[in-house]
Short mmCIF file of N, CA and C and ligand atoms in Angstrom, two decimals:
data_model
loop_
_atom_site.label_atom_id
_atom_site.label_comp_id
_atom_site.label_asym_id
_atom_site.label_seq_id
_atom_site.Cartn_x
_atom_site.Cartn_y
_atom_site.Cartn_z
N MET A 285 3.69 4.73 3.41
CA MET A 285 3.15 4.62 2.17
C MET A 285 4.36 4.66 1.24
N MET A 286 3.36 3.75 0.27
CA MET A 286 4.41 2.98 -0.99
C MET A 286 4.12 3.82 -1.71
N VAL A 287 5.01 4.39 -3.00
CA VAL A 287 4.63 4.95 -4.44
C VAL A 287 5.34 3.77 -5.14
N ILE A 288 4.46 3.42 -6.53
CA ILE A 288 4.98 2.80 -7.05
C ILE A 288 4.41 3.06 -8.53
N GLU A 289 5.36 3.30 -9.60
CA GLU A 289 4.90 3.64 -10.75
C GLU A 289 4.88 2.25 -12.19
N THR A 290 4.17 2.57 -12.69
CA THR A 290 4.13 1.52 -14.07
C THR A 290 4.12 2.00 -14.83
N THR A 291 4.55 1.50 -16.20
CA THR A 291 4.40 2.41 -17.55
C THR A 291 3.68 1.66 -18.53
N LYS A 292 2.99 0.25 -18.10
CA LYS A 292 2.05 -0.76 -18.99
C LYS A 292 1.59 -1.45 -17.63
N PRO A 293 0.31 -2.07 -18.30
CA PRO A 293 -0.98 -2.55 -17.45
C PRO A 293 -0.34 -3.68 -17.23
N GLU A 294 0.92 -4.23 -17.39
CA GLU A 294 1.32 -5.67 -16.18
C GLU A 294 1.97 -5.64 -15.22
N GLU A 295 2.68 -4.03 -15.23
CA GLU A 295 2.98 -3.46 -13.97
C GLU A 295 1.96 -3.90 -13.19
N THR A 296 1.03 -3.44 -13.40
CA THR A 296 -0.09 -2.42 -12.60
C THR A 296 -0.80 -4.26 -12.06
N PHE A 297 -0.35 -5.57 -13.06
CA PHE A 297 -1.40 -6.59 -12.92
C PHE A 297 -0.18 -7.08 -11.68
N GLU A 298 0.82 -6.94 -11.96
CA GLU A 298 2.18 -7.66 -11.31
C GLU A 298 2.17 -7.18 -9.51
N LEU A 299 1.77 -5.76 -9.71
CA LEU A 299 1.74 -5.23 -8.08
C LEU A 299 0.29 -6.05 -7.32
N GLY A 300 -0.72 -5.54 -8.41
CA GLY A 300 -1.90 -6.48 -7.83
C GLY A 300 -1.73 -7.73 -7.28
N ARG A 301 -0.65 -8.84 -8.44
CA ARG A 301 -0.51 -9.68 -8.12
C ARG A 301 0.52 -10.35 -6.09
N LYS A 302 1.46 -9.36 -6.41
CA LYS A 302 2.38 -9.49 -5.57
C LYS A 302 1.61 -8.94 -4.47
N MET A 303 0.26 -8.53 -4.17
CA MET A 303 -0.24 -8.05 -2.83
C MET A 303 -1.53 -8.89 -2.93
N GLY A 304 -1.62 -9.72 -3.40
CA GLY A 304 -2.59 -11.04 -4.03
C GLY A 304 -2.20 -11.90 -2.69
N LEU A 305 -0.54 -12.25 -3.07
CA LEU A 305 -0.23 -13.12 -2.25
C LEU A 305 -0.01 -12.61 -0.80
N GLN A 306 0.15 -11.68 -0.48
CA GLN A 306 0.20 -11.33 0.58
C GLN A 306 -1.03 -11.16 1.06
N ALA A 307 -2.02 -11.09 0.63
CA ALA A 307 -3.42 -10.95 1.21
C ALA A 307 -3.97 -11.41 2.50
N VAL A 308 -4.54 -10.74 3.61
CA VAL A 308 -4.54 -11.42 5.17
C VAL A 308 -6.40 -11.77 4.70
N PRO A 309 -6.81 -12.66 5.56
CA PRO A 309 -8.53 -12.65 5.76
C PRO A 309 -8.67 -11.46 6.21
N GLY A 310 -10.71 -10.72 5.64
CA GLY A 310 -10.96 -9.81 6.38
C GLY A 310 -9.95 -8.17 5.81
N GLN A 311 -9.17 -8.27 5.32
CA GLN A 311 -8.70 -7.27 4.61
C GLN A 311 -9.68 -6.52 4.00
N ILE A 312 -9.96 -5.31 3.75
CA ILE A 312 -10.37 -4.56 2.92
C ILE A 312 -9.55 -3.44 2.60
N ILE A 313 -9.73 -3.55 0.82
CA ILE A 313 -8.61 -2.88 -0.41
C ILE A 313 -9.42 -1.79 -1.06
N CYS A 314 -9.35 -0.53 -0.94
CA CYS A 314 -10.19 0.26 -1.39
C CYS A 314 -9.29 0.84 -2.56
N LEU A 315 -9.89 0.58 -4.14
CA LEU A 315 -9.61 1.35 -5.24
C LEU A 315 -10.05 2.50 -5.62
N GLU A 316 -9.22 3.64 -5.91
CA GLU A 316 -9.48 4.58 -6.07
C GLU A 316 -8.69 5.40 -7.57
N GLY A 317 -9.68 6.02 -8.25
CA GLY A 317 -8.90 6.72 -9.47
C GLY A 317 -10.06 7.01 -10.66
N ASP A 318 -9.62 7.56 -11.61
CA ASP A 318 -10.74 8.17 -12.04
C ASP A 318 -11.26 6.81 -13.44
N LEU A 319 -12.30 6.48 -13.76
CA LEU A 319 -11.94 5.65 -14.51
C LEU A 319 -11.16 5.55 -15.99
N GLY A 320 -10.52 3.66 -16.01
CA GLY A 320 -9.88 3.62 -16.97
C GLY A 320 -8.73 4.01 -16.59
N VAL A 321 -7.90 4.19 -15.47
CA VAL A 321 -6.96 4.26 -14.52
C VAL A 321 -6.19 2.61 -14.31
N GLY A 322 -6.86 1.71 -13.86
CA GLY A 322 -6.33 0.27 -13.97
C GLY A 322 -6.92 -0.07 -13.07
N LYS A 323 -7.82 -0.11 -12.27
CA LYS A 323 -8.49 -0.50 -11.09
C LYS A 323 -8.63 -1.86 -11.07
N THR A 324 -9.34 -2.58 -12.08
CA THR A 324 -9.83 -3.65 -12.34
C THR A 324 -8.63 -4.45 -13.02
N VAL A 325 -7.85 -4.08 -13.56
CA VAL A 325 -6.33 -4.68 -13.89
C VAL A 325 -5.71 -4.69 -12.17
N PHE A 326 -5.65 -3.73 -11.92
CA PHE A 326 -4.82 -4.61 -10.16
C PHE A 326 -5.96 -5.75 -10.21
N THR A 327 -6.78 -5.02 -9.50
CA THR A 327 -7.95 -6.66 -9.06
C THR A 327 -7.80 -7.38 -10.02
N GLN A 328 -7.43 -7.67 -11.70
CA GLN A 328 -7.27 -8.62 -11.95
C GLN A 328 -5.89 -9.65 -11.49
N GLY A 329 -5.13 -9.20 -11.30
CA GLY A 329 -3.57 -9.26 -10.88
C GLY A 329 -3.36 -9.72 -9.65
N PHE A 330 -4.50 -8.75 -8.56
CA PHE A 330 -4.86 -8.97 -7.03
C PHE A 330 -5.35 -10.73 -7.09
N ALA A 331 -6.17 -11.07 -7.99
CA ALA A 331 -7.33 -12.47 -7.92
C ALA A 331 -6.18 -13.30 -8.72
N LYS A 332 -5.18 -12.99 -9.43
CA LYS A 332 -4.22 -14.38 -9.43
C LYS A 332 -3.57 -14.36 -8.97
N GLY A 333 -2.81 -13.74 -7.93
CA GLY A 333 -1.85 -13.56 -6.71
C GLY A 333 -2.70 -14.92 -5.53
N LEU A 334 -4.02 -14.68 -5.77
CA LEU A 334 -5.16 -15.50 -4.65
C LEU A 334 -5.73 -16.96 -5.29
N GLY A 335 -4.59 -16.81 -6.21
CA GLY A 335 -5.05 -18.34 -6.97
C GLY A 335 -6.29 -18.31 -8.17
N ILE A 336 -6.96 -17.64 -8.23
CA ILE A 336 -7.94 -17.27 -8.88
C ILE A 336 -7.77 -17.64 -10.57
N THR A 337 -8.39 -18.21 -10.99
CA THR A 337 -7.75 -18.86 -12.53
C THR A 337 -9.11 -18.57 -13.41
N GLY A 338 -10.46 -18.44 -12.89
CA GLY A 338 -11.08 -17.74 -13.90
C GLY A 338 -10.98 -16.23 -14.02
N PRO A 339 -11.71 -15.84 -15.20
CA PRO A 339 -11.94 -14.43 -16.11
C PRO A 339 -12.89 -13.34 -14.75
N VAL A 340 -11.98 -12.33 -14.27
CA VAL A 340 -12.24 -11.58 -13.28
C VAL A 340 -12.56 -9.58 -13.83
N ASN A 341 -13.77 -9.94 -14.33
CA ASN A 341 -13.76 -8.33 -15.25
C ASN A 341 -14.88 -7.71 -13.96
N SER A 342 -14.89 -6.41 -14.08
CA SER A 342 -14.99 -5.11 -13.41
C SER A 342 -17.15 -5.40 -12.82
N PRO A 343 -17.65 -5.75 -12.18
CA PRO A 343 -18.86 -6.30 -12.28
C PRO A 343 -19.50 -5.25 -12.19
N THR A 344 -19.71 -4.55 -12.67
CA THR A 344 -20.59 -2.54 -12.71
C THR A 344 -21.89 -2.88 -12.90
N PHE A 345 -22.49 -3.84 -13.68
CA PHE A 345 -23.90 -4.11 -13.00
C PHE A 345 -24.38 -4.94 -12.18
N THR A 346 -23.71 -5.64 -11.24
CA THR A 346 -24.23 -6.43 -10.15
C THR A 346 -23.74 -5.81 -8.99
N ILE A 347 -22.85 -4.74 -9.00
CA ILE A 347 -22.09 -4.93 -7.81
C ILE A 347 -20.77 -5.31 -7.28
N LEU A 348 -21.28 -6.43 -7.12
CA LEU A 348 -20.52 -7.63 -6.35
C LEU A 348 -20.14 -8.56 -7.06
N GLN A 349 -19.34 -9.39 -7.09
CA GLN A 349 -18.58 -10.50 -7.81
C GLN A 349 -17.82 -10.96 -6.79
N GLN A 350 -17.68 -12.27 -6.74
CA GLN A 350 -17.72 -13.13 -5.45
C GLN A 350 -17.30 -14.38 -6.47
N TYR A 351 -15.29 -14.66 -5.29
CA TYR A 351 -14.95 -15.53 -6.79
C TYR A 351 -14.23 -16.72 -4.88
N GLU A 352 -14.67 -17.88 -5.18
CA GLU A 352 -14.50 -18.55 -3.84
C GLU A 352 -13.03 -19.78 -4.48
N GLU A 353 -12.40 -19.73 -5.31
CA GLU A 353 -11.96 -20.68 -5.96
C GLU A 353 -10.26 -20.47 -5.32
N GLY A 354 -10.00 -19.17 -4.39
CA GLY A 354 -8.96 -18.70 -4.68
C GLY A 354 -8.22 -19.37 -3.45
N ARG A 355 -6.68 -18.36 -2.75
CA ARG A 355 -6.82 -19.03 -0.84
C ARG A 355 -7.52 -18.82 -0.38
N LEU A 356 -8.23 -17.50 -0.32
CA LEU A 356 -9.15 -16.80 0.77
C LEU A 356 -10.72 -16.33 -0.46
N PRO A 357 -11.37 -16.35 0.12
CA PRO A 357 -12.50 -15.55 -0.58
C PRO A 357 -11.85 -14.42 -1.65
N LEU A 358 -12.93 -13.93 -2.67
CA LEU A 358 -12.47 -12.62 -2.87
C LEU A 358 -13.88 -12.21 -3.46
N TYR A 359 -14.07 -11.19 -2.74
CA TYR A 359 -15.00 -9.97 -2.72
C TYR A 359 -14.92 -8.76 -3.48
N HIS A 360 -15.39 -8.63 -5.23
CA HIS A 360 -15.28 -7.72 -5.76
C HIS A 360 -16.52 -6.64 -5.73
N PHE A 361 -16.47 -5.91 -5.30
CA PHE A 361 -17.01 -4.37 -5.47
C PHE A 361 -17.26 -4.11 -6.61
N ASP A 362 -17.65 -3.64 -7.49
CA ASP A 362 -17.84 -1.52 -8.30
C ASP A 362 -18.67 -0.77 -8.07
N VAL A 363 -18.78 -0.45 -7.26
CA VAL A 363 -19.84 0.66 -6.37
C VAL A 363 -20.50 1.84 -7.80
N TYR A 364 -19.69 2.21 -9.00
CA TYR A 364 -19.81 2.86 -9.56
C TYR A 364 -21.06 3.79 -10.21
N ARG A 365 -21.58 2.75 -10.02
CA ARG A 365 -23.54 2.67 -10.35
C ARG A 365 -24.71 2.25 -9.49
N ILE A 366 -23.88 2.66 -8.33
CA ILE A 366 -25.01 2.73 -7.33
C ILE A 366 -25.80 3.39 -6.99
N GLY A 367 -26.93 3.31 -6.18
CA GLY A 367 -28.24 4.15 -6.81
C GLY A 367 -28.60 5.13 -5.13
N ASP A 368 -28.41 3.97 -3.94
CA ASP A 368 -28.12 4.53 -2.79
C ASP A 368 -27.61 3.72 -2.00
N ILE A 369 -27.44 3.74 -0.55
CA ILE A 369 -26.21 2.68 0.54
C ILE A 369 -27.24 1.78 0.60
N SER A 370 -28.31 1.77 0.25
CA SER A 370 -29.18 0.71 1.05
C SER A 370 -29.34 -0.59 -0.38
N GLU A 371 -28.66 0.12 -1.17
CA GLU A 371 -27.92 -0.69 -1.91
C GLU A 371 -27.32 -2.38 -0.91
N MET A 372 -26.01 -2.16 -0.91
CA MET A 372 -25.42 -2.35 0.06
C MET A 372 -25.78 -3.30 0.69
N ASP A 373 -26.69 -3.21 1.85
CA ASP A 373 -27.10 -3.69 2.83
C ASP A 373 -27.93 -5.00 1.94
N GLU A 374 -28.55 -4.87 1.16
CA GLU A 374 -29.58 -6.00 -0.12
C GLU A 374 -28.42 -6.81 -0.06
N ILE A 375 -27.48 -6.48 -0.19
CA ILE A 375 -26.16 -7.38 -1.36
C ILE A 375 -25.58 -8.29 0.02
N GLY A 376 -25.63 -7.59 1.38
CA GLY A 376 -25.55 -8.19 2.41
C GLY A 376 -23.73 -7.83 2.63
N TYR A 377 -23.11 -6.37 2.15
CA TYR A 377 -22.24 -6.28 2.24
C TYR A 377 -20.89 -6.81 3.65
N GLU A 378 -21.78 -6.72 4.71
CA GLU A 378 -20.85 -6.88 6.11
C GLU A 378 -20.75 -8.42 6.09
N ASP A 379 -21.57 -9.18 5.28
CA ASP A 379 -20.45 -10.62 5.27
C ASP A 379 -19.23 -10.63 4.48
N CYS A 380 -19.06 -9.60 3.75
CA CYS A 380 -17.92 -9.19 2.85
C CYS A 380 -16.78 -8.93 3.66
N PHE A 381 -17.06 -7.36 4.29
CA PHE A 381 -16.14 -6.19 4.67
C PHE A 381 -16.06 -7.42 6.47
N PHE A 382 -16.92 -8.31 6.84
CA PHE A 382 -16.23 -8.80 9.06
C PHE A 382 -15.98 -10.23 8.37
N GLY A 383 -15.74 -10.61 7.35
CA GLY A 383 -15.67 -12.38 7.04
C GLY A 383 -14.06 -12.44 6.91
N GLU A 384 -14.05 -13.61 6.49
CA GLU A 384 -12.69 -14.54 6.51
C GLU A 384 -11.66 -13.76 4.92
N GLY A 385 -12.47 -13.15 4.23
CA GLY A 385 -12.41 -13.03 2.86
C GLY A 385 -11.86 -11.65 2.39
N VAL A 386 -11.49 -12.06 1.48
CA VAL A 386 -10.93 -10.22 0.72
C VAL A 386 -11.33 -9.55 0.10
N THR A 387 -11.89 -8.04 0.42
CA THR A 387 -12.90 -7.15 -0.11
C THR A 387 -11.96 -6.60 -0.99
N LEU A 388 -12.03 -6.18 -1.99
CA LEU A 388 -11.33 -4.65 -3.22
C LEU A 388 -12.82 -4.12 -3.86
N ILE A 389 -12.79 -2.76 -3.52
CA ILE A 389 -13.67 -1.53 -3.56
C ILE A 389 -13.15 -1.07 -4.56
N GLU A 390 -13.97 -0.50 -5.75
CA GLU A 390 -13.42 -0.13 -7.02
C GLU A 390 -14.59 1.45 -6.07
N TRP A 391 -14.39 2.35 -6.69
CA TRP A 391 -15.21 3.79 -6.51
C TRP A 391 -15.85 3.74 -3.91
N PRO A 392 -14.65 3.62 -4.05
CA PRO A 392 -15.50 3.61 -2.53
C PRO A 392 -15.63 4.79 -1.75
N GLN A 393 -15.03 6.02 -2.58
CA GLN A 393 -15.52 7.05 -2.56
C GLN A 393 -16.99 7.23 -2.06
N LEU A 394 -18.24 6.38 -2.59
CA LEU A 394 -19.52 6.57 -2.84
C LEU A 394 -20.03 5.90 -2.04
N ILE A 395 -19.33 5.12 -0.95
CA ILE A 395 -19.92 4.43 0.14
C ILE A 395 -19.43 4.38 1.23
N GLU A 396 -18.12 5.92 1.36
CA GLU A 396 -17.83 6.49 2.36
C GLU A 396 -18.58 5.96 3.75
N GLU A 397 -19.88 6.02 3.60
CA GLU A 397 -20.24 6.11 5.35
C GLU A 397 -20.29 4.60 5.89
N ILE A 398 -19.95 3.68 5.00
CA ILE A 398 -19.92 2.34 5.55
C ILE A 398 -18.73 1.65 5.40
N LEU A 399 -17.40 2.63 5.21
CA LEU A 399 -16.42 2.07 4.76
C LEU A 399 -16.01 1.94 6.44
N PRO A 400 -15.10 1.19 6.78
CA PRO A 400 -14.78 0.77 8.41
C PRO A 400 -13.16 1.88 7.93
N GLU A 401 -12.94 1.69 9.33
CA GLU A 401 -11.90 2.65 10.19
C GLU A 401 -10.27 2.28 8.90
N HIS A 402 -10.17 0.68 9.34
CA HIS A 402 -8.44 0.12 9.01
C HIS A 402 -9.13 -0.47 7.19
N VAL A 403 -8.54 0.40 6.29
CA VAL A 403 -8.63 0.04 5.27
C VAL A 403 -7.29 0.00 4.95
N THR A 404 -7.13 -1.22 3.61
CA THR A 404 -5.32 -0.58 2.46
C THR A 404 -6.19 0.25 1.57
N ARG A 405 -5.74 1.32 0.93
CA ARG A 405 -5.77 2.25 0.62
C ARG A 405 -4.76 2.69 -0.80
N VAL A 406 -5.19 2.26 -2.35
CA VAL A 406 -4.74 2.70 -3.16
C VAL A 406 -4.99 3.55 -4.07
N LEU A 407 -4.31 4.12 -4.83
CA LEU A 407 -4.65 5.79 -5.68
C LEU A 407 -3.82 5.34 -6.84
N ILE A 408 -4.93 5.28 -8.07
CA ILE A 408 -3.69 5.16 -9.21
C ILE A 408 -4.68 6.68 -10.26
N GLU A 409 -2.95 6.87 -10.49
CA GLU A 409 -3.00 8.14 -11.38
C GLU A 409 -2.24 8.27 -12.49
N LYS A 410 -2.92 8.83 -13.40
CA LYS A 410 -2.76 8.97 -14.23
C LYS A 410 -1.22 10.24 -14.22
N ASP A 411 -0.70 10.28 -14.87
CA ASP A 411 0.57 11.23 -15.85
C ASP A 411 0.57 11.78 -17.18
N LEU A 412 -0.45 12.39 -17.30
CA LEU A 412 -0.64 12.29 -18.98
C LEU A 412 1.21 12.92 -19.86
N GLU A 413 1.65 13.85 -19.07
CA GLU A 413 3.10 14.18 -19.36
C GLU A 413 3.90 13.34 -19.15
N LYS A 414 3.61 12.24 -18.96
CA LYS A 414 4.52 10.08 -18.44
C LYS A 414 4.38 10.06 -19.54
N GLY A 415 3.24 10.12 -19.85
CA GLY A 415 3.28 8.83 -21.33
C GLY A 415 1.70 8.43 -20.70
N PHE A 416 1.26 7.89 -21.78
CA PHE A 416 -0.06 7.39 -22.00
C PHE A 416 -0.48 6.36 -21.18
N ASP A 417 0.55 5.52 -20.81
CA ASP A 417 0.45 4.69 -19.61
C ASP A 417 1.28 4.51 -18.67
N TYR A 418 1.60 5.66 -18.49
CA TYR A 418 1.98 6.01 -17.54
C TYR A 418 1.53 5.65 -15.69
N ARG A 419 1.00 5.17 -14.79
CA ARG A 419 0.49 5.09 -13.29
C ARG A 419 1.09 5.57 -12.54
N ARG A 420 0.75 6.15 -12.03
CA ARG A 420 1.73 6.62 -10.31
C ARG A 420 0.45 5.97 -9.17
N ILE A 421 1.02 4.77 -8.54
CA ILE A 421 0.20 4.03 -7.64
C ILE A 421 0.65 4.14 -6.24
N CYS A 422 -0.16 4.75 -5.22
CA CYS A 422 0.42 4.67 -4.04
C CYS A 422 -0.31 3.44 -3.15
N VAL A 423 0.12 3.05 -2.52
CA VAL A 423 -0.75 2.79 -1.39
C VAL A 423 -0.18 2.77 -0.05
N GLU A 424 -1.55 2.82 1.10
CA GLU A 424 -1.23 3.28 2.34
C GLU A 424 -2.64 2.60 3.41
N GLU A 425 -1.82 2.15 4.30
CA GLU A 425 -2.30 1.06 5.32
C GLU A 425 -2.62 2.24 6.08
N ARG A 426 -4.10 2.00 6.42
CA ARG A 426 -4.54 3.34 7.33
C ARG A 426 -5.01 1.81 8.71
N ILE A 427 -4.09 2.55 9.34
CA ILE A 427 -3.91 1.28 11.18
C ILE A 427 -4.20 2.28 12.03
P1 ADP B 592 -11.06 1.11 -14.09
O1 ADP B 592 -11.39 -0.24 -13.76
O2 ADP B 592 -10.13 1.54 -13.49
O3 ADP B 592 -11.81 2.08 -15.06
P2 ADP B 592 -9.47 -0.46 -16.29
O4 ADP B 592 -8.16 -1.31 -15.18
O5 ADP B 592 -10.70 -1.71 -16.65
O6 ADP B 592 -9.91 0.62 -15.29
O7 ADP B 592 -8.88 0.14 -17.83
C1 ADP B 592 -7.37 0.21 -17.32
C2 ADP B 592 -6.83 0.64 -18.91
O8 ADP B 592 -5.77 1.16 -19.13
C3 ADP B 592 -6.68 -0.68 -19.96
O9 ADP B 592 -7.39 -1.08 -20.82
C4 ADP B 592 -5.67 -0.80 -19.41
O10 ADP B 592 -5.22 -1.93 -21.00
C5 ADP B 592 -5.19 0.64 -19.93
N1 ADP B 592 -3.68 0.76 -19.41
C6 ADP B 592 -2.56 1.33 -19.69
N2 ADP B 592 -1.33 1.25 -19.31
C7 ADP B 592 -2.14 1.38 -18.31
C8 ADP B 592 -1.21 0.91 -16.38
N3 ADP B 592 -0.08 1.41 -16.24
N4 ADP B 592 -1.97 0.08 -15.74
C9 ADP B 592 -3.14 -0.33 -16.11
N5 ADP B 592 -3.42 -0.21 -17.01
C10 ADP B 592 -2.85 0.10 -17.60
MG1 MG B 593 -13.08 -0.71 -13.64
#
C-alpha cells in the first residue's frame, strides 16, 4: 500500500496523471471517499495522463462517461445515483470492466457485488485538523 498526502487539488490531479501514464489495459480503479474529497479531480488528472484533452466531469446523471481519444479507452463510472444494480447491466458494464480500456469507478461500494476481485483501490480522506485542502490518499493493489 502507498500513502500520499496532498495539500491542494493540483497535487491530487498530479497523482492521477502519473497513474494515468502507468495505466494498463483492463485495469479497474475504485475511487472511494466522501462527497467532495477529490475523486473527480483525481479522474481528471488520470484522463490527462492517458492523453485525453477534452473536459472530464462527474457523469452523475449518466453513470458512465466514455473517452476514446487517449492512449487507452477510459470508462468513468460515477454510480452515486444508481437505483438498482441491473442498471449496470443495461449500461453494458462488462464490456468496460473486462475490455481493453481502463475503468475508474466513483462510489464503488454501491456496486460491490459486481466488482472483480483484482482492482486498484484508491481511498481519499480529509483530515480537517491538517487543513481544509489536506487529503490522505491510500493506493492499494488488490492482487
Ligand atoms: P468528488 O468527486 O470526490 O465528489 P470533486 O473532485 O468533485 O470531489 O471535488 C473536490 C473538491 O475539493 C474540488 O472543489 C477541489 O478543488 C477541492 N480540493 C481541495 N483540496 C483538494 C485536494 N488536496 N485534492 C483534491 N481536491 C481538493
Ligand atoms: Mg465526483
